[in-house]
Short mmCIF file of C-alpha atoms in Angstrom, two decimals:
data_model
loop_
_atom_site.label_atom_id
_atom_site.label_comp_id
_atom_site.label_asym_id
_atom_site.label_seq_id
_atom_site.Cartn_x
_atom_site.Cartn_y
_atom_site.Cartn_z
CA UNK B 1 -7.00 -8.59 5.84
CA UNK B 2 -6.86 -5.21 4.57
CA UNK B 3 -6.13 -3.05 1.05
CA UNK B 4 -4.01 -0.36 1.41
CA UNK B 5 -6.18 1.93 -0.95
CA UNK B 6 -9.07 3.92 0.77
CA UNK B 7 -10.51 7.22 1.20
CA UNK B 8 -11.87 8.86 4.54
CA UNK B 9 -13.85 12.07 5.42
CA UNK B 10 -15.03 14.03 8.67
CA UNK B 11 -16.25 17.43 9.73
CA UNK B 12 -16.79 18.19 13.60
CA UNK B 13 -17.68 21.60 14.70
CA UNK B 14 -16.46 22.33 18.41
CA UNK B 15 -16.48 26.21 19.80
CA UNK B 16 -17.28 28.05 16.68
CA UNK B 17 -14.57 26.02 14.83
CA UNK B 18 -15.44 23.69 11.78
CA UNK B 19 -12.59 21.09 11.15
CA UNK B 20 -12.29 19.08 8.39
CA UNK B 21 -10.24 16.15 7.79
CA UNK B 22 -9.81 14.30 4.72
CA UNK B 23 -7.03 10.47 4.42
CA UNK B 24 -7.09 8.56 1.69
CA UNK B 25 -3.87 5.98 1.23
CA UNK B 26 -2.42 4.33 -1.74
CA UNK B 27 0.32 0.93 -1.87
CA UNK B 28 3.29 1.58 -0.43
CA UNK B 29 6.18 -0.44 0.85
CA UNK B 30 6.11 1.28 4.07
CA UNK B 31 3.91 3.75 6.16
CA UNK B 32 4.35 6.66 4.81
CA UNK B 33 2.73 9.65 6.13
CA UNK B 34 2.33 13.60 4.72
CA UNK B 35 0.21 15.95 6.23
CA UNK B 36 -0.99 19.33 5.07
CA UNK B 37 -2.66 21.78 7.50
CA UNK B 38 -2.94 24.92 8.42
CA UNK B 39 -0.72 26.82 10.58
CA UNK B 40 -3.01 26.60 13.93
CA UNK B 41 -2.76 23.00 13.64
CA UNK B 42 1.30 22.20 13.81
CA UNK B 43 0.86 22.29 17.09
CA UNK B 44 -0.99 19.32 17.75
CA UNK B 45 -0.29 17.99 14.28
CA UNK B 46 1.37 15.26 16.54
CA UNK B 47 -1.97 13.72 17.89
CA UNK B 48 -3.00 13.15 14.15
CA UNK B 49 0.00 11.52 13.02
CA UNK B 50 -0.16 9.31 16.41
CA UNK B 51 -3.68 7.74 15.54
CA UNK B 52 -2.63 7.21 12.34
CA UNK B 53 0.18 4.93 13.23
CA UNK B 54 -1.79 3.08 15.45
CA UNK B 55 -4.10 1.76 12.67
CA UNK B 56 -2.14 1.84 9.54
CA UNK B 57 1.25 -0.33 8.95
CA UNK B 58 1.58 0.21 5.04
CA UNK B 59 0.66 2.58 2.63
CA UNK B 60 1.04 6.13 0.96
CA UNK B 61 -1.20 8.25 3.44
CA UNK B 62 -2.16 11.72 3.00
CA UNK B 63 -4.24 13.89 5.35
CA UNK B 64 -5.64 17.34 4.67
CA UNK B 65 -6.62 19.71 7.44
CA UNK B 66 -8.86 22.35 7.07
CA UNK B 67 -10.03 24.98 10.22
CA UNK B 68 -12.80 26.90 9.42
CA UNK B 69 -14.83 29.55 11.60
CA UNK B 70 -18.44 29.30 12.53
CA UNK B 71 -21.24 30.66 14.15
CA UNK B 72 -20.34 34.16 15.92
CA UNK B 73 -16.37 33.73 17.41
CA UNK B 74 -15.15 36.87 19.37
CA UNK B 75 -12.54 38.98 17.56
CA UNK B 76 -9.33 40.94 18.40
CA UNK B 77 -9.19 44.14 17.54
CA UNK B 78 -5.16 45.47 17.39
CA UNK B 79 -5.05 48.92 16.26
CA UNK B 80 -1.36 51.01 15.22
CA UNK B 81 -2.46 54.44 16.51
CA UNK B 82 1.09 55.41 15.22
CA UNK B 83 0.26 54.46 11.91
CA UNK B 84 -3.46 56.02 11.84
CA UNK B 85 -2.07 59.51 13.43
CA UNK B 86 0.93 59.73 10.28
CA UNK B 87 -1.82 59.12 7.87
CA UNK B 88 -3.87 61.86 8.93
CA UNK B 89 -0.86 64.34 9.60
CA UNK B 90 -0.27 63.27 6.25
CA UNK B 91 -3.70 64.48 4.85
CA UNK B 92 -4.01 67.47 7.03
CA UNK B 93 0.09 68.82 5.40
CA UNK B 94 -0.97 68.22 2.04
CA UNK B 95 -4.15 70.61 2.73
CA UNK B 96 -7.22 67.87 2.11
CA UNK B 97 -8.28 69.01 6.13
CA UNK B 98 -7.42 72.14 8.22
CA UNK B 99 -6.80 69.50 11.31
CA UNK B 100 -6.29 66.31 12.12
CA UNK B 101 -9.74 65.93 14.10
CA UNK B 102 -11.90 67.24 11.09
CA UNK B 103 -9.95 63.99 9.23
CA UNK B 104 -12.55 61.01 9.03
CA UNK B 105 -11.39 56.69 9.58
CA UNK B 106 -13.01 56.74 5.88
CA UNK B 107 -10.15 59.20 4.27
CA UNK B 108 -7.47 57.10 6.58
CA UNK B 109 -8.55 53.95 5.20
CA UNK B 110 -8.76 54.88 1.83
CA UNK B 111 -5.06 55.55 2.26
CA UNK B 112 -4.24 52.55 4.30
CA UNK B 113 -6.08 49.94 6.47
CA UNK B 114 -2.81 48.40 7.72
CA UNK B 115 -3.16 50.67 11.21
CA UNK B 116 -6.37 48.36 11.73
CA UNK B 117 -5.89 44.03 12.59
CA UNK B 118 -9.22 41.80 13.17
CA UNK B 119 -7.64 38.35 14.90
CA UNK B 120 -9.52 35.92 16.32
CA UNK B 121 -9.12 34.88 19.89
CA UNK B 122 -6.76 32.44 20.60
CA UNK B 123 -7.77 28.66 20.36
CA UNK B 124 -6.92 26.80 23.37
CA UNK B 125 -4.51 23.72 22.53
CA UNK B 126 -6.52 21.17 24.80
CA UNK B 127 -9.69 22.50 22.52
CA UNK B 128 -8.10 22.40 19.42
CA UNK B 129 -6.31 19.01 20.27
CA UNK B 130 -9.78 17.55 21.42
CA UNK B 131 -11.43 18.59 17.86
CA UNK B 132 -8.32 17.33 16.14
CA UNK B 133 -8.31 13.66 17.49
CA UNK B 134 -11.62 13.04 17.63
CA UNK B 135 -12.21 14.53 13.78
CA UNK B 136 -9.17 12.38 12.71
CA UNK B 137 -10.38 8.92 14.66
CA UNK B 138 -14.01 9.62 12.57
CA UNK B 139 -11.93 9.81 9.11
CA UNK B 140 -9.60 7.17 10.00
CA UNK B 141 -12.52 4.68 10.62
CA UNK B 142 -14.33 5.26 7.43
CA UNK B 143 -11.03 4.95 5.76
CA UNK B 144 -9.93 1.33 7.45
CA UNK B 145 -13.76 0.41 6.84
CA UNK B 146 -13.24 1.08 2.76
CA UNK B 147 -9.64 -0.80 3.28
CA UNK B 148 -11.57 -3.80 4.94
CA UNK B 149 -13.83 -4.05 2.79
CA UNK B 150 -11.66 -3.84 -0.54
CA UNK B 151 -9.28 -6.53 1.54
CA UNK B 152 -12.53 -9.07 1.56
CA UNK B 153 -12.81 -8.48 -2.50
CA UNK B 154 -8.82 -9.25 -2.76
CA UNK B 155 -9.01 -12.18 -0.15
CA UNK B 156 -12.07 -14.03 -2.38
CA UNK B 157 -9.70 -13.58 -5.61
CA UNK B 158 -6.77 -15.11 -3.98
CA UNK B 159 -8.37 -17.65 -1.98
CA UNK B 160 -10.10 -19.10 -5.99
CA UNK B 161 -6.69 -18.10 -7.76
CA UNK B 162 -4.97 -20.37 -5.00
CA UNK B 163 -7.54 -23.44 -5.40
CA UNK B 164 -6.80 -22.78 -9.32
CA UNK B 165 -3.11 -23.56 -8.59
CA UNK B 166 -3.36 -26.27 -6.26
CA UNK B 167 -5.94 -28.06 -9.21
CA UNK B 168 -2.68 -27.61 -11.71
CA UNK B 169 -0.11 -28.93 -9.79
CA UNK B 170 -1.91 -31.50 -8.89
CA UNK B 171 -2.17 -32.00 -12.51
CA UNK B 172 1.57 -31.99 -12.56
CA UNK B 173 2.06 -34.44 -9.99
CA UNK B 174 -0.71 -36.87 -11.51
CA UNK B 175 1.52 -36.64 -15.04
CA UNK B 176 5.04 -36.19 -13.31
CA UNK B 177 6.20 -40.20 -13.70
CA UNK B 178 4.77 -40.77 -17.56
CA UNK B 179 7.18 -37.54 -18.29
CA UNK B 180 9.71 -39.44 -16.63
CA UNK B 181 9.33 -42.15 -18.30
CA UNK B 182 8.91 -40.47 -21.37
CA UNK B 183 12.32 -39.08 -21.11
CA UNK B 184 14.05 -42.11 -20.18
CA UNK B 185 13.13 -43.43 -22.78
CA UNK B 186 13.78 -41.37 -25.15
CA UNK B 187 17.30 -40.53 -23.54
CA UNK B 188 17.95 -44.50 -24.07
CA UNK B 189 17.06 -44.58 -27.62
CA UNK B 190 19.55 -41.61 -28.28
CA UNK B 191 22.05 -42.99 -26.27
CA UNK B 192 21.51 -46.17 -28.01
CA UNK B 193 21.97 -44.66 -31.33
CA UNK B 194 25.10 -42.62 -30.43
CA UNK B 195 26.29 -45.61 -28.85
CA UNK B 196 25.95 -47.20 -32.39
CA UNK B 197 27.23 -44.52 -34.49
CA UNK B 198 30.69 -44.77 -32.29
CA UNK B 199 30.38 -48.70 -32.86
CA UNK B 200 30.94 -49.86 -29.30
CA UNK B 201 29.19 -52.04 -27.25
CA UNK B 202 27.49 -51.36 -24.04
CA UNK B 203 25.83 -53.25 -21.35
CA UNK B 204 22.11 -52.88 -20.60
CA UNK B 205 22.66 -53.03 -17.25
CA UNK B 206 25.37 -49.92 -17.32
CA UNK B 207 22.79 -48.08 -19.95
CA UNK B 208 20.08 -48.24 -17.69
CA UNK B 209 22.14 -47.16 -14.93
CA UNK B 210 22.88 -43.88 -16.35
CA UNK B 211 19.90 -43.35 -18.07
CA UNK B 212 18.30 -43.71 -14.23
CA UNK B 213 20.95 -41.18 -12.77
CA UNK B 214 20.02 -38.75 -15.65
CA UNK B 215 16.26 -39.17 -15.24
CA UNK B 216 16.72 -38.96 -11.64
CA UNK B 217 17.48 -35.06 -12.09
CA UNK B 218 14.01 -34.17 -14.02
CA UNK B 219 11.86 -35.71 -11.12
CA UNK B 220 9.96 -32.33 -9.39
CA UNK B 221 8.44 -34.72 -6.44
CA UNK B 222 10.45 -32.48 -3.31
CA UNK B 223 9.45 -29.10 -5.75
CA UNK B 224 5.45 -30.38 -5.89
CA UNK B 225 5.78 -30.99 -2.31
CA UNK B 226 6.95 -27.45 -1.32
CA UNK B 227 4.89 -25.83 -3.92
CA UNK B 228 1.66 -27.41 -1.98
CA UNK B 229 3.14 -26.75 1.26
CA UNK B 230 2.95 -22.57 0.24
CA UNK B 231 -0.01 -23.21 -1.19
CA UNK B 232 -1.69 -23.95 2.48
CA UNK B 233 0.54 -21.22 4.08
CA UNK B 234 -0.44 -18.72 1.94
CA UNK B 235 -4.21 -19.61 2.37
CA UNK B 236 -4.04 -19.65 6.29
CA UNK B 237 -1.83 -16.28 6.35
CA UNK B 238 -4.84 -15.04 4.08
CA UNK B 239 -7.39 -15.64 7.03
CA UNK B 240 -5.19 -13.87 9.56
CA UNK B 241 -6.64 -10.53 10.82
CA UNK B 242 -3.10 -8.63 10.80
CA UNK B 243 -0.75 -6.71 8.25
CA UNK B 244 0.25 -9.63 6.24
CA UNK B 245 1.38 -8.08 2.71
CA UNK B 246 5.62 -8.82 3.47
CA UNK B 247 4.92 -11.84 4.35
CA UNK B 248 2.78 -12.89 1.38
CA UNK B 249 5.29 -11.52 -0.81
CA UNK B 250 8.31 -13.73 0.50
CA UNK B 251 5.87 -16.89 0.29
CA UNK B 252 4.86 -16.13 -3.06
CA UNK B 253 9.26 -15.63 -4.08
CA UNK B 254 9.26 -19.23 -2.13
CA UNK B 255 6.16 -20.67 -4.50
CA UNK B 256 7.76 -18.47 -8.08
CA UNK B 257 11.25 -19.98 -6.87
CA UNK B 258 9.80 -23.54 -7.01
CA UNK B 259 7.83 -23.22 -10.18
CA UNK B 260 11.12 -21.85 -12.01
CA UNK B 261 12.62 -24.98 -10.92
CA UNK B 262 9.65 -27.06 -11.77
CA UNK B 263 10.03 -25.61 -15.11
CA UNK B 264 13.65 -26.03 -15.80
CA UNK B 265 13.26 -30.08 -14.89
CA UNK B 266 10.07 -30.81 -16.54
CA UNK B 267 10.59 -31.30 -20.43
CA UNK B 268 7.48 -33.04 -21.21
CA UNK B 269 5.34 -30.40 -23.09
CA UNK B 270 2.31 -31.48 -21.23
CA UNK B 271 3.84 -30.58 -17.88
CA UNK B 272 5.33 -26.94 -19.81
CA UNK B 273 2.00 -25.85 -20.51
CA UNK B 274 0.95 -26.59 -17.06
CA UNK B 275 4.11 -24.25 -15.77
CA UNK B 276 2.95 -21.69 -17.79
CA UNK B 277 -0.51 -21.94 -16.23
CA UNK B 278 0.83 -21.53 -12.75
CA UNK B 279 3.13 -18.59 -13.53
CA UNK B 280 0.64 -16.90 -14.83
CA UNK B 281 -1.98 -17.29 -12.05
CA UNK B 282 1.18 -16.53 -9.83
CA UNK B 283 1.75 -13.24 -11.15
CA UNK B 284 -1.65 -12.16 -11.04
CA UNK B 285 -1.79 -12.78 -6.99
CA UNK B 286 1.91 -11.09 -6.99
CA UNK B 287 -0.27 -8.13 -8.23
CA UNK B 288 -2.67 -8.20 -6.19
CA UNK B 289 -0.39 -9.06 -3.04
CA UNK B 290 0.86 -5.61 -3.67
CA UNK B 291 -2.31 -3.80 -2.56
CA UNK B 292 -2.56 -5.70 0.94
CA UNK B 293 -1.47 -4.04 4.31
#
């Protein structure tokens, strides 16, 4: 099980070239990828955002690229003769030299240096494309290793936040019949009493058989039983060494949904207080659901 939060970092040098790469992701619903690099790079750009997908399913992921010479890298020299030979025309017609020999490169580049270009030679693609991958595998790993190990600190919460809700509704179950019996009791004496107030009679039998068909609609039995039920699914999907975040947050709808219901039947206070327990501890895993891959 993995977070979705993390931070990564490598720098390879590979033919006088120094590349950097730096991922870190944050939650997201979905993968979602940017990349920021320089120029050089959009051409193999692809082979980063290819081992990225292959190891992340969910998050906010951004990746900065940064190319940077070292070590002695032969240069291009382009030179505008065109450009050079106005300049010094230019110098020579307004009288600074008698002719254009006698004009130095100092006096023409003191005008312009735009007649002179330094460029680097040309990075191969299968060079470049090597540094690339292997720079971004390096960051990607210590990235899913800070993921991994955030997802063991988030698995150890759950896992005691789900043993914590299993202990209350068991609680609820253990208490479930004295609330029921509670109420149908009370329900009886107030039926009793409007029953008196109207002055009619009413047989016990015909009492009790309402009062049973009443009652019958607080009992939470089938909601206990499914609540338990995600309980153990959500623990085993915990253990499973896959992207699991959309599917912990339908089973945890599934476990709020019977809870609500839970809630709406059980009008002991007892069992109300135990409710509240659960919701809470629910939304804290809901949180914390949200940061899983």
């Amino acid at each position: 099980m993995n977070s979705m939060t993390g931070f990564g970092r490598s720098t390879l040098i590979a033919d006088g070239l120094q590349c950097t790469i730096e991922i870190k992701s944050v939650n997201s619903r979905f993968l979602d990828l940017n990349i920021r690099s320089p120029k050089q790079v959009n051409s193999v750009e692809y082979s980063i955002r290819k081992c990225i997908q292959k190891s992340l399913h969910r998050g906010k992921v951004d990746v900065f690229v940064t190319l940077q010479d070292v070590d002695d890298r032969e240069k291009q020299f382009l030179i505008n003769s065109s450009l050079k030979n106005q300049i010094q025309n230019v110098l020579v017609a307004e009288g600074f030299y008698e002719s254009v020999q006698e004009v130095p490169l100092a006096a023409v580049m003191s005008i312009s240096n735009d007649w002179i270009q330094i460029k680097d030679d040309e990075i191969h693609e299968e060079s470049l494309d090597s540094l690339i991958t292997e720079t971004t595998m390096d960051a990607l790993g210590a990235l899913i290793y800070m993921r991994k190990s955030e997802g063991v600190q988030i698995q150890k919460d759950l896992l005691e936040r789900l043993l914590q809700m299993a202990a209350i509704i068991d609680d609820i179950y253990n208490h479930k019949d004295d609330a029921v019996l509670a109420y149908k009791e009370n329900l009886r004496n107030k039926m009793l009493d409007y029953v008196g107030n109207l002055d009619i009679t009413i047989s016990e039998d015909r009492l009790l058989q309402e009062i049973a068909i009443m009652a019958d609609k607080t009992d939470i039995t089938e909601e206990i039983v499914r609540f338990r039920s995600h309980v153990v699914q959500l623990t085993n999907t915990l253990k499973k060494d896959e992207p699991i975040g959309r599917k912990l947050d339908f089973i945890i709808q599934e476990m709020n949904r019977e809870v609500n219901t839970i809630g709406s039947k059980a009008l002991d206070i007892s069992l109300t207080d135990h409710v509240v327990q659960l919701k809470c501890e629910l939304e804290k895993v809901r949180e914390q659901v949200q940061n899983i891959e």
